Phi, psi and omega in degrees: 000137178284156178292147177295342179266359182290139181294144180274150179247141177233153180293142181297147180293142180262135170249122182240158170277169176299321179299314182295322183291325178292313180300317180296320179298314183295322181293316182297320183283332176292324173295322187283321190231111182295346181275355180274128173220168181232139183221150175154178182281123175060030178268346182271273183303316183282335184085012183091134180304328183249022173074019189279346183231022181304127174086351185285328179298311181300329185273323188241350173083169190288343179293327183248355176228097195245122165288136182244161169297165180282076179210086183298326176301316181292307185282333175285323174297320177295322178296322177296319176297317180297323179296316178300330181272003176104000173278172176236080184282143171248120185235132181255125170264104193312312175237139184294337178304336182277009183300338188293332182275352183227018187290329179299319177293322182289310189264314181284339180252289182304310187291327185261355190301313181295320179294313186291337182263004183064033178084359181284330182240113179264178181224075180283072186238143172245125174254107179258143187205147182272148181223162169108146181247197180106004185242008182069035182261008175065187195286353182247008180217019192223008183273169172249314174057028177311307187298329180304318182270329176294338181284347190258111181304141175106345182252140166265139182227120182234153181214109181280148178253355182205163188295317179307309184290330183299315181293312182298322178293320177295317178300317179293322183295316181299320183281345183287141184280354182257158172296130179239127175265117183252105181261135176233137185274131183306323183287354182245357191291327185094015175276124188302324185283350179263335190082143186219139172293117188295332182293344177281345177272111191230174173289138184224118175297145176282350183277178180273126174205157178239148169250126184305141180280000188225023184227127176281165181232135172276106182264352173204126182273150178198176186232346186259336189199142176251122175257125183243126180222180174206138181065233179300323183290342169304310182292323176297322175294319179294321176295321177293320181296324174296322177291317182298324182297334176293340175255020177062034171252123181266104186257130172268137181241127179246133171261112185298324181067310184229140172247355175209100000295156176253124180282083181288331187291319177299321179291313182298320185294323180293312183294328174300328180278318187266333180082356183223143181226128176231117179258133183239125186212134177262019166274177177298148185296310186284138176061034187253192182297317179303314180297320183292320180297313179297320179295322178302320183284314181295323181292337181277354177072027177290134176290124183248145176270351172200158180299136177297148181229160176222143173244131182206177174286138181293166184276067177219154174300148180298123178293147176282325180295122184303325182293322179288321180299310183292333177298325185262347181287148171299150173204175184297325180294324179291324181291317183299312182301317178295317181295316178298321178297321178295333178275351179289147180303324181296332178288344185263357180290000000 
């Protein structure tokens, strides 16, 4: 027996990428629940183009980790049927831009299945998909389309900004009886060929834990201005907040985590304190998440010290030319400029 005064040893903290965290979550849930399986293009032998299923084929075999033909309509429709039959499929739509060929299965089947059956048939399905531009992949591989899915009743929609949340959100999503759209931004995945925001690589427990699918997080406290982001734009907001601190502007940063359900109360509470709101979203500007965030605050009658603002991708197809694409993408400098304008006395009139 060791002495009571002997130093205790703990396992070293593990830092994982979002890709590894997602893969670990799926693997742990497949061990726990035999009804969990994975389907998609290049998710078995390759381990997923974005690393989301690395190592799962060797561990669980081709019956539960299935490469599919290039037919999103077929395999997402099949996943919806499997969910109705009591399985818990995880299906990857390689790029969110491909949703057009399988939207009937996603929205007219998966999202409405529980409602149409009076609650007798649920749809415990996870649709994971990559989002985001900045790589010169043009207009069919570079969109985010958060609002497209958040707008549709029956779907839960989540977007992790770091590896810790990615694992916990995936475990929660697999266990949820509703269809969950799990979006991951390419710039945060940890794939070497993409480049990765280092802040997204975090300590991740090897144990079982969940992150709520309906709760935003305050990731930096502040008193002068509320910055609201999701996925990549959380990191852009944090970078902007650091720059603003040099000008004695205290910015609070909120990570939405989920847009369906949308945690309006956390945003409202923050804006009640700061009196200013700037929403940052790399989805299209019109009818988007930024507009919904602003509406949530304005409808609550919160007194504001300046008009709320939003930064988003303009209402144009994503340009192929890298110079043009980066010109229109949100970034920390654009956030700083907008925030500084909001802090000017004229902006408070």
